[in-house]
Amino acid sequence: MNPIFSLEGKIALITGGGSGIGNAIAKCMIAAGGTVVITGRRETPLQEAVAELGERAHYVVNDVTDLSQLEALVEHIETTIGSIDVLVNNAGINMKKPALEVSDEDFHRIIHTNLSAVFSLTRACAKRMVARQSGSILMISSMAAYYGIDRVVAYGASKSGVEGMVQVLTSEFSKFNVRVNAIAPGFIETAMMKTAMSSDPDRMNKALDRTPMGYFGKPEDIGWAAVYLSSDAAKYVTGVSLPVDGGNSIGF
Ligand code: NAI
């Protein structure tokens, strides 16, 4: 691999890295020479994931919604493993319900995981990155922030919030050499996508019909984009939201 795309010597914290897209990001980052720390709520899947990822992978059990623990999480990683060069805010949850049936508790739960926790963890990491004048923060957005998808009001609002955060943080952190970007995955084959689609063939066909490439993405497609955006090859790239979607965002 051209060293400009290498992540050798870099440590990435990937939330929700035990499964799906987060796990693929971890795999691709390790293949690019990086060291990863994955987090999640349950120890067993994290242990299994780390066993498969190999010696440059570490895990810490952490629930991102416990905001008061995020500062300690970052402190723990930085003292036991090393400085976090790359933060990937991947952990996320979805809920499919008509807007009129979404309770305040439902709405809050999605926003809390997908937006409030992303901010708190980003602040904890960015504080240190700003002091070191180096770092890359990556958000995982969604097509739900790009166009109207029915029955995901809280999810769409949370991902639109994440897109807004990319812009504001870019305007604040760029002078400290800390980059902030998002990847907006199209429809990617993971447990989350299967849950949303399996009982709803109309939705599945609609998603496929407006994907010009004609097939759903694989988690690795997001993983390689994450490698690029975290590498020195992207050192002048900040404030962008990169669709990795087989053309879905501009599909007819
Ligand atoms: P997934 O359900 O397979 O993975 C989500 C991960 O987040 C899991 O490892 C889960 O344990 C973790 N997680 C959830 N709540 C957590 C919490 N409170 N604390 C710590 N970890 C937590 O789903 P998938 O598809 O891999 O999603 C990953 C990200 O990609 C999410 O942010 C999702 O919104 C986003 N995304 C996925 C798309 C898809 O088509 N699969 C499309 C667009 C965005």
Short mmCIF file of C-alpha atoms and ligand atoms in Angstrom, two decimals:
data_model
loop_
_atom_site.label_atom_id
_atom_site.label_comp_id
_atom_site.label_asym_id
_atom_site.label_seq_id
_atom_site.Cartn_x
_atom_site.Cartn_y
_atom_site.Cartn_z
CA MET A 1 0.00 0.00 0.00
CA ASN A 2 1.21 3.54 -0.73
CA PRO A 3 2.31 4.86 2.70
CA ILE A 4 0.17 7.96 2.24
CA PHE A 5 -2.89 5.72 2.78
CA SER A 6 -1.29 3.90 5.72
CA LEU A 7 -2.60 4.16 9.27
CA GLU A 8 0.59 2.76 10.75
CA GLY A 9 1.29 4.30 14.15
CA LYS A 10 -2.27 5.62 14.44
CA ILE A 11 -4.77 4.54 17.09
CA ALA A 12 -8.47 4.62 16.24
CA LEU A 13 -11.34 4.47 18.72
CA ILE A 14 -14.39 2.94 17.03
CA THR A 15 -17.65 2.90 18.97
CA GLY A 16 -19.91 -0.07 18.31
CA GLY A 17 -16.98 -1.84 16.66
CA GLY A 18 -18.07 -5.35 17.61
CA SER A 19 -20.47 -5.79 14.70
CA GLY A 20 -21.67 -4.46 11.36
CA ILE A 21 -20.13 -1.35 9.86
CA GLY A 22 -18.00 -0.57 12.94
CA ASN A 23 -16.42 -4.01 12.82
CA ALA A 24 -15.65 -3.64 9.12
CA ILE A 25 -14.08 -0.23 9.78
CA ALA A 26 -11.88 -1.92 12.41
CA LYS A 27 -10.87 -4.68 9.94
CA CYS A 28 -9.99 -2.21 7.19
CA MET A 29 -8.07 0.07 9.56
CA ILE A 30 -6.03 -2.88 10.81
CA ALA A 31 -5.34 -3.95 7.23
CA ALA A 32 -4.08 -0.39 6.65
CA GLY A 33 -1.60 -0.80 9.53
CA GLY A 34 -3.57 0.91 12.29
CA THR A 35 -4.32 -0.06 15.88
CA VAL A 36 -7.98 -0.07 16.92
CA VAL A 37 -9.93 0.11 20.14
CA ILE A 38 -13.51 -1.06 19.72
CA THR A 39 -16.28 -0.43 22.22
CA GLY A 40 -19.73 -1.86 22.81
CA ARG A 41 -22.11 -2.74 25.59
CA ARG A 42 -21.51 -6.51 25.81
CA GLU A 43 -18.14 -8.11 26.53
CA THR A 44 -18.52 -11.46 24.73
CA PRO A 45 -19.02 -10.11 21.19
CA LEU A 46 -16.17 -7.66 21.74
CA GLN A 47 -13.87 -10.47 22.92
CA GLU A 48 -14.79 -12.53 19.87
CA ALA A 49 -14.28 -9.58 17.54
CA VAL A 50 -10.85 -8.77 18.99
CA ALA A 51 -9.79 -12.44 18.74
CA GLU A 52 -10.64 -12.29 15.04
CA LEU A 53 -9.13 -8.84 14.43
CA GLY A 54 -5.73 -9.82 15.86
CA GLU A 55 -3.10 -8.31 18.09
CA ARG A 56 -3.51 -4.69 17.01
CA ALA A 57 -7.12 -4.72 18.28
CA HIS A 58 -8.28 -3.88 21.79
CA TYR A 59 -11.69 -3.57 23.35
CA VAL A 60 -13.30 -1.65 26.20
CA VAL A 61 -16.85 -2.36 27.39
CA ASN A 62 -18.68 0.95 27.25
CA ASP A 63 -22.23 2.16 26.73
CA VAL A 64 -22.03 5.47 24.86
CA THR A 65 -25.32 6.63 26.37
CA ASP A 66 -23.68 6.81 29.80
CA LEU A 67 -22.34 10.29 29.10
CA SER A 68 -20.69 10.67 32.50
CA GLN A 69 -18.35 7.74 31.66
CA LEU A 70 -17.05 9.00 28.31
CA GLU A 71 -14.30 11.23 29.69
CA ALA A 72 -13.06 8.27 31.78
CA LEU A 73 -13.20 6.01 28.72
CA VAL A 74 -10.92 8.34 26.76
CA GLU A 75 -8.58 8.81 29.72
CA HIS A 76 -8.37 5.02 30.19
CA ILE A 77 -7.54 4.39 26.52
CA GLU A 78 -4.97 7.17 26.35
CA THR A 79 -3.14 5.97 29.48
CA THR A 80 -3.26 2.22 28.77
CA ILE A 81 -3.03 2.05 24.95
CA GLY A 82 -1.98 5.46 23.65
CA SER A 83 -3.20 8.76 22.20
CA ILE A 84 -6.35 8.50 20.13
CA ASP A 85 -5.55 9.82 16.63
CA VAL A 86 -8.86 8.86 15.04
CA LEU A 87 -12.34 8.80 16.55
CA VAL A 88 -15.06 6.97 14.64
CA ASN A 89 -18.51 7.72 16.05
CA ASN A 90 -20.16 4.61 14.64
CA ALA A 91 -22.47 3.30 17.40
CA GLY A 92 -26.06 4.01 16.50
CA ILE A 93 -29.60 2.74 16.80
CA ASN A 94 -32.62 3.00 14.55
CA MET A 95 -36.37 2.82 15.10
CA LYS A 96 -39.00 2.45 12.41
CA LYS A 97 -42.37 3.89 13.42
CA PRO A 98 -44.81 6.38 11.86
CA ALA A 99 -44.03 9.84 13.29
CA LEU A 100 -47.43 10.14 14.95
CA GLU A 101 -46.72 7.02 17.03
CA VAL A 102 -43.27 8.11 18.20
CA SER A 103 -43.35 8.97 21.91
CA ASP A 104 -41.11 11.56 23.53
CA GLU A 105 -39.22 8.68 25.17
CA ASP A 106 -38.69 6.98 21.79
CA PHE A 107 -37.45 10.22 20.26
CA HIS A 108 -35.16 10.98 23.16
CA ARG A 109 -33.64 7.49 23.17
CA ILE A 110 -32.56 7.72 19.53
CA ILE A 111 -31.28 11.30 19.87
CA HIS A 112 -29.43 10.39 23.05
CA THR A 113 -27.49 7.53 21.41
CA ASN A 114 -27.01 8.95 17.92
CA LEU A 115 -26.43 12.62 18.71
CA SER A 116 -25.88 13.53 22.40
CA ALA A 117 -23.41 10.69 22.98
CA VAL A 118 -21.62 11.54 19.74
CA PHE A 119 -21.14 15.10 20.96
CA SER A 120 -19.94 14.12 24.44
CA LEU A 121 -17.41 11.59 23.19
CA THR A 122 -16.25 13.93 20.43
CA ARG A 123 -15.67 16.69 23.00
CA ALA A 124 -13.64 14.33 25.24
CA CYS A 125 -11.43 13.23 22.33
CA ALA A 126 -11.23 16.63 20.63
CA LYS A 127 -9.97 18.34 23.78
CA ARG A 128 -6.87 16.15 23.63
CA MET A 129 -6.57 16.30 19.82
CA VAL A 130 -6.70 20.12 19.90
CA ALA A 131 -3.97 20.18 22.56
CA ARG A 132 -1.82 17.87 20.40
CA GLN A 133 -2.73 19.81 17.21
CA SER A 134 -3.55 16.57 15.43
CA GLY A 135 -6.56 14.33 14.96
CA SER A 136 -9.37 13.08 12.78
CA ILE A 137 -13.01 12.70 13.79
CA LEU A 138 -15.38 10.67 11.68
CA MET A 139 -19.16 10.61 12.00
CA ILE A 140 -21.38 7.94 10.49
CA SER A 141 -24.34 9.74 8.98
CA SER A 142 -27.08 8.28 6.76
CA MET A 143 -29.18 8.79 3.66
CA ALA A 144 -31.87 9.74 6.22
CA ALA A 145 -29.97 13.04 6.61
CA TYR A 146 -29.94 13.59 2.82
CA TYR A 147 -33.57 13.03 1.84
CA GLY A 148 -36.93 12.20 3.37
CA ILE A 149 -37.35 8.59 4.42
CA ASP A 150 -40.68 7.80 6.05
CA ARG A 151 -41.00 6.29 9.56
CA VAL A 152 -37.56 7.27 10.86
CA VAL A 153 -38.24 10.76 12.25
CA ALA A 154 -35.93 10.50 15.28
CA TYR A 155 -33.19 8.71 13.35
CA GLY A 156 -33.34 11.24 10.50
CA ALA A 157 -33.24 14.13 12.97
CA SER A 158 -30.26 12.60 14.79
CA LYS A 159 -28.26 12.07 11.60
CA SER A 160 -29.09 15.58 10.34
CA GLY A 161 -27.79 16.82 13.69
CA VAL A 162 -24.57 14.91 13.15
CA GLU A 163 -24.16 16.56 9.72
CA GLY A 164 -24.61 19.98 11.37
CA MET A 165 -22.02 19.09 13.99
CA VAL A 166 -19.49 18.28 11.24
CA GLN A 167 -19.83 21.80 9.86
CA VAL A 168 -19.66 23.63 13.19
CA LEU A 169 -16.75 21.58 14.53
CA THR A 170 -14.84 21.99 11.28
CA SER A 171 -15.12 25.75 11.66
CA GLU A 172 -13.77 25.51 15.22
CA PHE A 173 -11.13 22.77 15.01
CA SER A 174 -9.47 23.29 11.62
CA LYS A 175 -6.96 25.79 12.98
CA PHE A 176 -5.80 23.10 15.40
CA ASN A 177 -5.22 20.58 12.60
CA VAL A 178 -8.16 18.45 13.75
CA ARG A 179 -10.31 17.28 10.84
CA VAL A 180 -14.00 16.42 11.08
CA ASN A 181 -15.82 14.46 8.37
CA ALA A 182 -18.81 12.19 7.91
CA ILE A 183 -19.49 9.12 5.82
CA ALA A 184 -23.10 8.77 4.72
CA PRO A 185 -23.64 5.08 4.00
CA GLY A 186 -26.31 4.08 1.54
CA PHE A 187 -28.10 0.81 2.21
CA ILE A 188 -25.48 -1.52 3.65
CA GLU A 189 -26.02 -5.19 4.49
CA THR A 190 -25.88 -5.32 8.30
CA ALA A 191 -28.13 -6.47 11.15
CA MET A 192 -29.60 -2.94 11.39
CA MET A 193 -30.47 -2.87 7.70
CA LYS A 194 -31.94 -6.38 7.80
CA THR A 195 -34.16 -5.45 10.77
CA ALA A 196 -35.46 -2.39 8.93
CA MET A 197 -36.02 -4.22 5.64
CA SER A 198 -36.76 -7.90 6.28
CA SER A 199 -40.46 -7.49 7.06
CA ASP A 200 -40.94 -4.73 4.50
CA PRO A 201 -40.21 -5.87 0.91
CA ASP A 202 -41.70 -2.64 -0.51
CA ARG A 203 -39.12 -0.59 1.37
CA MET A 204 -36.33 -2.91 0.28
CA ASN A 205 -37.35 -2.65 -3.39
CA LYS A 206 -37.69 1.12 -3.13
CA ALA A 207 -34.15 1.39 -1.71
CA LEU A 208 -32.76 -0.89 -4.42
CA ASP A 209 -34.67 0.86 -7.22
CA ARG A 210 -33.09 4.20 -6.43
CA THR A 211 -29.58 2.76 -6.10
CA PRO A 212 -28.04 3.15 -9.58
CA MET A 213 -25.45 0.43 -8.92
CA GLY A 214 -28.37 -1.97 -8.37
CA TYR A 215 -27.16 -3.72 -5.23
CA PHE A 216 -26.71 -3.04 -1.52
CA GLY A 217 -23.31 -2.12 -0.11
CA LYS A 218 -21.09 -4.23 2.11
CA PRO A 219 -19.73 -3.01 5.46
CA GLU A 220 -16.21 -3.03 3.98
CA ASP A 221 -17.26 -0.37 1.47
CA ILE A 222 -17.64 1.98 4.43
CA GLY A 223 -14.45 0.61 6.02
CA TRP A 224 -12.21 1.59 3.11
CA ALA A 225 -13.74 5.07 2.92
CA ALA A 226 -13.02 5.42 6.65
CA VAL A 227 -9.40 4.42 6.05
CA TYR A 228 -9.01 7.07 3.36
CA LEU A 229 -10.61 9.85 5.43
CA SER A 230 -8.45 8.95 8.45
CA SER A 231 -5.19 8.76 6.49
CA ASP A 232 -2.74 11.47 5.50
CA ALA A 233 -4.05 11.14 1.94
CA ALA A 234 -7.05 13.14 3.19
CA LYS A 235 -5.04 15.71 5.16
CA TYR A 236 -6.72 18.63 3.34
CA VAL A 237 -10.20 17.06 3.51
CA THR A 238 -12.39 18.36 6.32
CA GLY A 239 -16.03 19.30 6.75
CA VAL A 240 -17.29 16.87 4.13
CA SER A 241 -20.00 14.27 4.17
CA LEU A 242 -18.98 11.51 1.78
CA PRO A 243 -21.82 9.37 0.44
CA VAL A 244 -20.77 5.73 0.04
CA ASP A 245 -24.01 4.59 -1.43
CA GLY A 246 -23.79 3.09 -4.93
CA GLY A 247 -25.26 6.37 -6.17
CA ASN A 248 -28.35 6.15 -3.95
CA SER A 249 -28.26 9.81 -2.88
CA ILE A 250 -28.54 11.02 -6.48
CA GLY A 251 -30.54 8.04 -7.79
CA PHE A 252 -33.82 8.54 -9.59
P1 NAI B 1 -25.45 -2.58 13.82
O1 NAI B 1 -26.71 -2.60 14.62
O2 NAI B 1 -24.95 -3.82 13.18
O3 NAI B 1 -24.27 -1.94 14.66
C1 NAI B 1 -24.45 -0.90 15.57
C2 NAI B 1 -23.39 -1.04 16.61
O4 NAI B 1 -23.56 0.01 17.57
C3 NAI B 1 -23.48 -2.36 17.34
O5 NAI B 1 -22.18 -2.90 17.53
C4 NAI B 1 -24.09 -1.96 18.68
O6 NAI B 1 -23.73 -2.83 19.72
C5 NAI B 1 -23.51 -0.57 18.85
N1 NAI B 1 -24.26 0.23 19.82
C6 NAI B 1 -25.57 0.55 19.80
N2 NAI B 1 -25.90 1.25 20.90
C7 NAI B 1 -24.75 1.39 21.61
C8 NAI B 1 -24.45 2.00 22.85
N3 NAI B 1 -25.38 2.61 23.59
N4 NAI B 1 -23.17 1.94 23.29
C9 NAI B 1 -22.22 1.32 22.58
N5 NAI B 1 -22.46 0.72 21.40
C10 NAI B 1 -23.71 0.74 20.94
O7 NAI B 1 -25.73 -1.45 12.73
P2 NAI B 1 -24.83 -0.91 11.53
O8 NAI B 1 -25.67 -0.99 10.33
O9 NAI B 1 -23.49 -1.51 11.53
O10 NAI B 1 -24.75 0.64 11.95
C11 NAI B 1 -23.53 1.31 12.28
C12 NAI B 1 -23.72 2.78 12.02
O11 NAI B 1 -23.99 2.99 10.63
C13 NAI B 1 -24.91 3.40 12.77
O12 NAI B 1 -24.56 4.71 13.21
C14 NAI B 1 -25.98 3.49 11.71
O13 NAI B 1 -26.89 4.51 11.97
C15 NAI B 1 -25.14 3.77 10.48
N6 NAI B 1 -25.79 3.48 9.21
C16 NAI B 1 -26.07 2.20 8.81
C17 NAI B 1 -26.67 1.97 7.57
C18 NAI B 1 -26.96 0.60 7.04
O14 NAI B 1 -27.52 0.49 5.94
N7 NAI B 1 -26.61 -0.48 7.72
C19 NAI B 1 -27.03 3.08 6.69
C20 NAI B 1 -26.70 4.37 7.21
C21 NAI B 1 -26.11 4.54 8.41
#
